[in-house]
Coordinates of N, CA and C in Angstrom, one line a residue:
L299 N 87.7 38.2 99.7 CA 87.0 38.5 100.9 C 85.6 37.9 100.8
E300 N 84.8 38.2 99.8 CA 83.4 37.7 99.8 C 83.4 36.2 99.8
S301 N 84.1 35.6 99.0 CA 84.0 34.1 99.0 C 84.5 33.5 100.3
K302 N 85.5 34.1 101.0 CA 86.0 33.6 102.2 C 84.9 33.7 103.3
I303 N 84.2 34.8 103.4 CA 83.1 35.0 104.3 C 81.9 33.9 104.0
V304 N 81.6 33.7 102.7 CA 80.5 32.9 102.2 C 81.0 31.4 102.6
R305 N 82.1 31.1 102.5 CA 82.6 29.7 102.9 C 82.5 29.5 104.4
A306 N 82.7 30.5 105.1 CA 82.5 30.5 106.6 C 81.0 30.5 107.0
L307 N 80.2 31.2 106.3 CA 78.8 31.2 106.5 C 78.0 29.9 106.1
A308 N 78.4 29.4 104.9 CA 77.8 28.3 104.4 C 78.7 27.5 103.7
P309 N 79.4 26.5 104.4 CA 80.4 25.7 103.9 C 79.9 24.8 102.7
T310 N 78.6 24.5 102.7 CA 78.0 23.5 101.6 C 77.2 24.2 100.7
H311 N 77.6 25.5 100.3 CA 76.8 26.3 99.4 C 77.0 25.9 97.9
H312 N 76.1 26.2 97.1 CA 76.1 25.9 95.6 C 76.5 27.2 95.0
T313 N 77.4 27.3 94.0 CA 77.7 28.6 93.3 C 77.0 28.6 92.0
I314 N 76.6 29.7 91.7 CA 76.0 30.0 90.3 C 77.1 30.5 89.5
R315 N 77.5 29.8 88.5 CA 78.9 30.1 87.8 C 78.7 30.7 86.5
T316 N 77.5 30.6 85.9 CA 77.2 31.2 84.5 C 77.1 32.6 84.5
V317 N 77.5 33.2 83.5 CA 77.4 34.7 83.3 C 76.0 35.1 82.6
D318 N 75.4 34.1 82.0 CA 74.1 34.4 81.3 C 73.1 34.5 82.3
T319 N 72.4 35.7 82.3 CA 71.4 36.0 83.4 C 70.2 35.1 83.4
K320 N 69.7 34.8 82.3 CA 68.5 33.9 82.2 C 68.9 32.5 82.7
Q321 N 70.0 32.1 82.3 CA 70.4 30.7 82.7 C 70.7 30.7 84.2
A322 N 71.3 31.8 84.7 CA 71.7 31.8 86.1 C 70.4 31.9 86.9
A323 N 69.4 32.6 86.6 CA 68.0 32.7 87.2 C 67.4 31.4 87.1
R324 N 67.5 30.6 86.1 CA 66.9 29.4 86.1 C 67.6 28.4 87.1
R325 N 69.0 28.4 87.1 CA 69.7 27.5 88.0 C 69.5 27.9 89.5
T326 N 69.3 29.2 89.8 CA 68.9 29.7 91.0 C 67.6 29.0 91.4
L327 N 66.7 29.2 90.6 CA 65.3 28.7 90.9 C 65.4 27.2 91.1
M328 N 66.1 26.4 90.3 CA 66.2 24.9 90.4 C 66.9 24.6 91.8
L329 N 67.9 25.4 92.2 CA 68.4 25.1 93.5 C 67.5 25.5 94.6
M330 N 66.8 26.5 94.6 CA 65.7 26.9 95.6 C 64.7 25.7 95.7
R331 N 64.2 25.2 94.5 CA 63.3 24.2 94.6 C 63.9 22.9 95.3
A332 N 65.1 22.7 95.1 CA 65.8 21.4 95.6 C 66.0 21.6 97.1
G333 N 66.0 22.9 97.6 CA 66.1 23.0 99.1 C 67.5 23.1 99.6
V334 N 68.5 23.5 98.6 CA 69.9 23.5 99.1 C 70.1 24.5 100.2
E335 N 71.1 24.3 101.1 CA 71.4 25.3 102.2 C 71.6 26.7 101.9
A336 N 72.4 26.9 100.8 CA 72.7 28.3 100.4 C 73.2 28.3 98.9
I337 N 72.9 29.4 98.3 CA 73.2 29.7 96.9 C 74.1 30.9 96.8
Y338 N 75.3 30.7 96.3 CA 76.2 31.8 96.2 C 76.1 32.4 94.8
R339 N 76.0 33.6 94.7 CA 75.9 34.4 93.4 C 74.6 34.1 92.7
P340 N 73.5 34.1 93.4 CA 72.3 33.8 92.8 C 71.8 34.9 91.9
V341 N 70.9 34.7 91.1 CA 70.1 35.8 90.3 C 68.7 35.6 90.6
L342 N 68.0 36.6 91.1 CA 66.6 36.6 91.4 C 66.0 37.5 90.2
Q343 N 65.1 37.0 89.5 CA 64.6 37.6 88.2 C 63.1 37.5 88.2
T344 N 62.4 38.5 87.8 CA 61.1 38.5 87.4 C 61.0 39.0 86.0
D345 N 59.8 39.4 85.5 CA 59.6 39.9 84.1 C 60.5 41.3 84.0
Q346 N 60.4 42.1 85.0 CA 61.0 43.3 84.8 C 62.1 43.7 85.7
E347 N 62.4 42.8 86.7 CA 63.3 43.2 87.8 C 64.4 42.1 87.9
E348 N 65.4 42.5 88.4 CA 66.6 41.5 88.6 C 67.4 42.0 89.8
S349 N 67.9 41.1 90.7 CA 68.8 41.4 91.6 C 69.8 40.3 91.8
R350 N 70.9 40.6 92.5 CA 72.0 39.6 92.6 C 72.6 39.8 94.0
P351 N 71.8 39.2 95.0 CA 72.5 39.3 96.3 C 73.7 38.4 96.3
T352 N 74.5 38.5 97.3 CA 75.7 37.7 97.5 C 75.3 36.2 97.7
L353 N 74.3 36.0 98.5 CA 73.9 34.6 98.9 C 72.4 34.5 99.1
L354 N 71.9 33.4 98.9 CA 70.5 33.1 99.5 C 70.7 32.0 100.4
Q355 N 70.2 32.2 101.6 CA 70.3 31.3 102.7 C 68.9 30.7 102.9
R356 N 68.9 29.4 103.1 CA 67.7 28.7 103.4 C 67.4 28.9 104.9
V357 N 66.2 29.1 105.3 CA 65.8 29.3 106.6 C 64.5 28.5 106.8
D358 N 64.1 28.3 108.0 CA 62.8 27.6 108.3 C 61.6 28.4 108.0
G359 N 60.6 27.9 107.4 CA 59.4 28.6 107.1 C 58.8 28.0 105.8
K360 N 57.4 28.2 105.8 CA 56.8 27.5 104.6 C 56.9 28.5 103.4
S361 N 57.0 27.9 102.1 CA 57.0 28.6 101.0 C 56.4 27.6 99.8
V362 N 56.4 28.1 98.6 CA 56.0 27.3 97.6 C 56.9 26.1 97.4
F363 N 58.0 26.2 97.9 CA 59.0 25.1 97.7 C 58.8 23.9 98.7
G364 N 58.2 24.2 99.9 CA 58.1 23.2 101.0 C 58.2 24.0 102.4
E365 N 58.9 23.3 103.2 CA 59.0 23.7 104.7 C 60.2 24.7 104.8
W366 N 60.7 25.4 103.8 CA 61.8 26.2 103.7 C 61.6 27.4 102.9
Q367 N 62.2 28.5 103.1 CA 62.3 29.6 102.3 C 63.6 30.2 102.3
Y368 N 63.8 31.3 101.5 CA 65.2 31.9 101.4 C 65.1 33.3 101.7
I369 N 66.2 33.7 102.3 CA 66.4 35.2 102.6 C 67.7 35.6 101.9
A370 N 67.8 36.9 101.6 CA 68.9 37.4 100.9 C 70.0 37.8 101.9
V371 N 71.2 37.5 101.5 CA 72.4 37.9 102.3 C 73.4 38.6 101.4
R372 N 73.9 39.8 101.9 CA 74.9 40.5 101.2 C 76.1 40.7 102.1
V373 N 77.3 40.5 101.5 CA 78.5 40.8 102.1 C 78.9 42.2 101.6
K374 N 79.4 43.0 102.5 CA 79.8 44.5 102.2 C 81.1 44.7 103.0
R375 N 81.9 45.7 102.5 CA 83.0 46.1 103.2 C 82.6 47.1 104.2
S376 N 81.6 47.7 104.2 CA 81.1 48.7 105.1 C 80.8 48.2 106.5
H377 N 81.0 48.9 107.5 CA 80.8 48.6 108.9 C 79.6 49.2 109.4
F378 N 78.7 49.7 108.6 CA 77.5 50.2 108.9 C 76.4 50.0 107.8
V379 N 75.2 50.2 108.1 CA 74.0 49.9 107.3 C 73.7 51.3 106.8
R380 N 73.6 51.5 105.5 CA 73.2 52.7 104.7 C 71.8 52.5 104.4
K381 N 71.1 53.7 104.0 CA 69.7 53.7 103.5 C 69.5 52.7 102.4
E382 N 70.5 52.9 101.4 CA 70.5 52.0 100.2 C 70.5 50.5 100.5
D383 N 71.2 50.2 101.5 CA 71.3 48.8 102.0 C 69.9 48.3 102.5
L384 N 69.2 49.1 103.1 CA 67.9 48.8 103.6 C 66.9 48.6 102.4
L385 N 67.0 49.6 101.5 CA 66.1 49.6 100.3 C 66.4 48.4 99.4
L386 N 67.6 48.0 99.3 CA 68.1 46.8 98.4 C 67.6 45.6 99.2
S387 N 67.6 45.6 100.4 CA 67.2 44.4 101.2 C 65.7 44.2 101.0
A388 N 64.9 45.3 101.0 CA 63.4 45.2 100.8 C 63.3 44.8 99.3
F389 N 64.0 45.3 98.4 CA 63.9 45.0 96.9 C 64.1 43.4 96.8
D390 N 65.1 42.9 97.4 CA 65.4 41.5 97.4 C 64.1 40.7 98.0
A391 N 63.6 41.2 99.0 CA 62.5 40.5 99.7 C 61.3 40.5 98.7
F392 N 61.0 41.6 98.0 CA 59.9 41.6 97.2 C 60.0 40.6 96.0
L393 N 61.2 40.6 95.4 CA 61.6 39.6 94.4 C 61.4 38.1 94.9
L394 N 61.9 37.9 96.1 CA 61.8 36.6 96.7 C 60.3 36.3 96.9
E395 N 59.6 37.2 97.2 CA 58.1 36.9 97.5 C 57.4 36.4 96.1
R396 N 57.8 37.1 95.0 CA 57.2 36.7 93.9 C 57.7 35.3 93.4
I397 N 58.9 34.9 93.8 CA 59.4 33.6 93.3 C 58.9 32.5 94.5
Q398 N 59.0 32.7 95.6 CA 58.8 31.7 96.6 C 57.4 31.8 97.3
L399 N 56.6 32.9 96.9 CA 55.3 33.1 97.3 C 55.2 33.4 98.9
V400 N 56.2 33.9 99.4 CA 56.2 34.4 100.8 C 57.4 35.5 100.9
R401 N 57.2 36.6 101.5 CA 58.1 37.5 101.6 C 59.0 37.5 102.9
P402 N 60.2 37.4 102.8 CA 61.0 37.3 104.0 C 60.9 38.7 104.8
V403 N 60.9 38.4 106.1 CA 60.8 39.7 107.0 C 62.2 40.4 107.3
R404 N 63.2 39.7 106.9 CA 64.5 40.3 107.2 C 65.6 39.7 106.1
S405 N 66.7 40.3 106.0 CA 67.8 39.8 105.3 C 69.0 40.1 106.3
W406 N 70.1 39.7 105.8 CA 71.4 39.9 106.6 C 72.4 40.6 105.7
Q407 N 73.2 41.4 106.5 CA 74.4 42.0 105.8 C 75.6 41.7 106.7
W408 N 76.6 41.1 106.1 CA 77.9 40.7 106.7 C 79.0 41.8 106.3
T409 N 79.8 42.0 107.2 CA 80.9 42.8 107.1 C 82.2 41.9 107.0
A410 N 83.3 42.5 106.5 CA 84.5 41.9 106.4 C 85.1 41.3 107.7
D411 N 84.6 42.0 108.8 CA 85.0 41.5 110.1 C 84.0 40.4 110.6
H412 N 83.3 39.8 109.8 CA 82.2 38.8 110.1 C 81.1 39.4 111.2
E413 N 80.9 40.6 111.0 CA 79.7 41.2 111.8 C 78.5 41.1 111.0
R414 N 77.4 40.6 111.7 CA 76.1 40.4 111.0 C 75.2 41.5 111.4
F415 N 74.6 42.2 110.5 CA 73.4 43.2 110.7 C 72.2 42.5 110.2
E416 N 71.1 42.5 111.0 CA 69.9 42.1 110.6 C 69.1 43.2 110.0
L417 N 68.6 43.2 108.8 CA 68.0 44.2 108.1 C 66.4 43.9 108.0
L418 N 65.6 44.6 108.7 CA 64.1 44.4 108.7 C 63.5 45.1 107.5
V419 N 62.7 44.4 106.8 CA 62.1 44.8 105.5 C 60.9 45.8 105.7
E420 N 60.1 45.5 106.6 CA 58.9 46.4 106.9 C 59.1 47.8 107.0
P421 N 60.0 48.2 107.8 CA 60.3 49.7 107.9 C 60.4 50.5 106.7
V422 N 61.0 49.8 105.6 CA 61.4 50.6 104.3 C 60.4 50.0 103.2
A423 N 59.4 49.1 103.5 CA 58.8 48.5 102.4 C 58.0 49.4 101.5
E424 N 57.3 50.4 102.1 CA 56.5 51.3 101.3 C 57.4 52.2 100.5
E425 N 58.5 52.6 101.1 CA 59.5 53.5 100.4 C 60.1 52.8 99.2
C426 N 60.3 51.5 99.4 CA 60.9 50.5 98.3 C 59.8 50.5 97.2
R427 N 58.6 50.3 97.6 CA 57.5 50.1 96.5 C 57.4 51.4 95.7
E428 N 57.5 52.5 96.3 CA 57.4 53.8 95.6 C 58.5 54.0 94.7
L429 N 59.7 53.7 95.1 CA 61.0 53.6 94.3 C 60.8 52.7 93.1
M430 N 60.3 51.5 93.4 CA 60.2 50.6 92.4 C 59.1 51.1 91.2
T431 N 58.1 51.7 91.7 CA 57.2 52.4 90.8 C 57.8 53.4 89.9
T432 N 58.5 54.3 90.6 CA 59.3 55.3 89.9 C 60.2 54.9 88.9
V433 N 61.0 53.8 89.2 CA 62.0 53.2 88.2 C 61.1 52.6 87.1
R434 N 60.0 51.8 87.3 CA 59.3 51.2 86.3 C 58.7 52.4 85.3
R435 N 58.2 53.4 85.9 CA 57.7 54.5 84.9 C 58.8 55.1 84.1
T436 N 60.0 55.2 84.8 CA 61.2 55.8 84.0 C 61.5 54.8 82.8
M437 N 61.6 53.6 83.2 CA 61.8 52.5 82.2 C 60.8 52.5 81.1
D438 N 59.6 52.9 81.4 CA 58.5 52.9 80.4 C 58.5 54.2 79.6
G439 N 59.5 55.1 79.8 CA 59.6 56.3 79.1 C 59.2 57.6 79.7
E440 N 58.7 57.5 81.0 CA 58.2 58.8 81.6 C 59.7 59.5 82.1
R441 N 59.7 60.7 82.0 CA 60.7 61.4 82.4 C 60.4 62.5 83.5
P442 N 61.0 62.6 84.5 CA 60.8 63.6 85.5 C 61.1 65.0 85.0
A443 N 60.4 66.0 85.5 CA 60.6 67.3 85.1 C 62.1 67.7 85.5
P444 N 62.7 68.5 84.6 CA 64.2 68.8 84.9 C 64.2 69.8 86.1
I445 N 65.2 69.6 86.8 CA 65.6 70.6 88.0 C 66.9 71.1 87.7
Y446 N 67.0 72.5 87.5 CA 68.3 73.1 87.3 C 68.8 73.6 88.6
K447 N 70.1 73.3 89.0 CA 70.6 73.8 90.1 C 72.0 74.3 89.7
K448 N 72.5 75.4 90.3 CA 73.9 75.7 89.9 C 75.0 74.6 90.1
S449 N 74.7 73.8 91.1 CA 75.6 72.7 91.4 C 75.7 71.6 90.2
C450 N 74.7 71.8 89.4 CA 74.8 70.9 88.1 C 76.0 71.2 87.3
L451 N 76.3 72.6 87.2 CA 77.5 73.0 86.5 C 78.8 72.8 87.3
D452 N 78.6 72.9 88.6 CA 79.8 72.7 89.5 C 80.3 71.2 89.7
T453 N 79.4 70.3 89.7 CA 79.7 68.9 90.2 C 79.3 67.8 89.1
S454 N 78.5 68.2 88.2 CA 78.1 67.2 87.3 C 78.6 67.2 85.9
P455 N 79.0 66.1 85.4 CA 79.5 66.0 84.0 C 78.4 66.3 83.1
W456 N 77.2 66.4 83.5 CA 76.0 66.7 82.6 C 75.6 68.0 82.8
G457 N 76.3 68.9 83.4 CA 75.9 70.3 83.7 C 75.5 71.1 82.5
E458 N 76.2 71.0 81.4 CA 75.8 71.7 80.2 C 74.4 71.2 79.6
L459 N 74.3 69.9 79.7 CA 73.1 69.2 79.1 C 71.8 69.7 80.1
C460 N 72.1 69.6 81.3 CA 71.1 70.1 82.3 C 70.6 71.5 82.0
T461 N 71.6 72.4 81.8 CA 71.2 73.7 81.5 C 70.5 74.0 80.2
A462 N 71.0 73.2 79.2 CA 70.2 73.3 77.9 C 68.9 72.8 78.0
L463 N 68.6 71.7 78.8 CA 67.2 71.1 78.9 C 66.3 72.2 79.7
S464 N 66.9 72.6 80.7 CA 66.2 73.6 81.5 C 65.7 74.9 80.7
E465 N 66.7 75.3 79.9 CA 66.4 76.5 79.1 C 65.5 76.1 77.9
S466 N 65.6 75.0 77.3 CA 64.6 74.5 76.2 C 63.2 74.4 76.7
T467 N 63.0 74.0 78.0 CA 61.7 73.9 78.6 C 61.2 75.1 79.4
N468 N 62.1 76.1 79.4 CA 61.8 77.3 80.2 C 61.4 77.0 81.6
D469 N 62.3 76.2 82.2 CA 62.0 75.6 83.5 C 62.1 76.8 84.6
I470 N 61.1 76.8 85.5 CA 61.1 77.7 86.6 C 62.3 77.8 87.4
S471 N 63.0 76.7 87.4 CA 64.2 76.7 88.2 C 65.3 77.6 87.7
L472 N 65.0 78.2 86.4 CA 66.1 79.1 85.9 C 65.9 80.6 86.6
V473 N 64.8 80.8 87.3 CA 64.5 82.1 87.9 C 65.5 82.4 89.0

């Protein structure tokens, strides 16, 4: 499904075939510098972040590479755009901004029926920044306060651990 849609969108795309993340990111950057029309299975990588959109599509506009820049394209089975899709679109845009020194204002999401959704970055940019900050803090070892809910026991495989942690910290949620 995905490769069929990509072939229709960008018949002359270049595919990143390596599974090594660092090598794939270097290859992606090399192809971006060369200004190829489209890059299938790219790896966008910075010091701490990584994303793997379905495709990078070259569009008109200035960037560090020249008179072109790239936007992220994702192929989904879904026929609607979810909040997570919007946030992921903004995340891709932030990574592209670090790489090409210009942030795309949009990305595209294609469905199995070849329906294209345009996802605008700005409406969710601040929420994405906050989420990225929270993720970085967590990666640095910060742990949010435990929240105990009865549903932890009902729906979570971690229910017993959640209860034990809440009890060991005498969390107010036990009241």
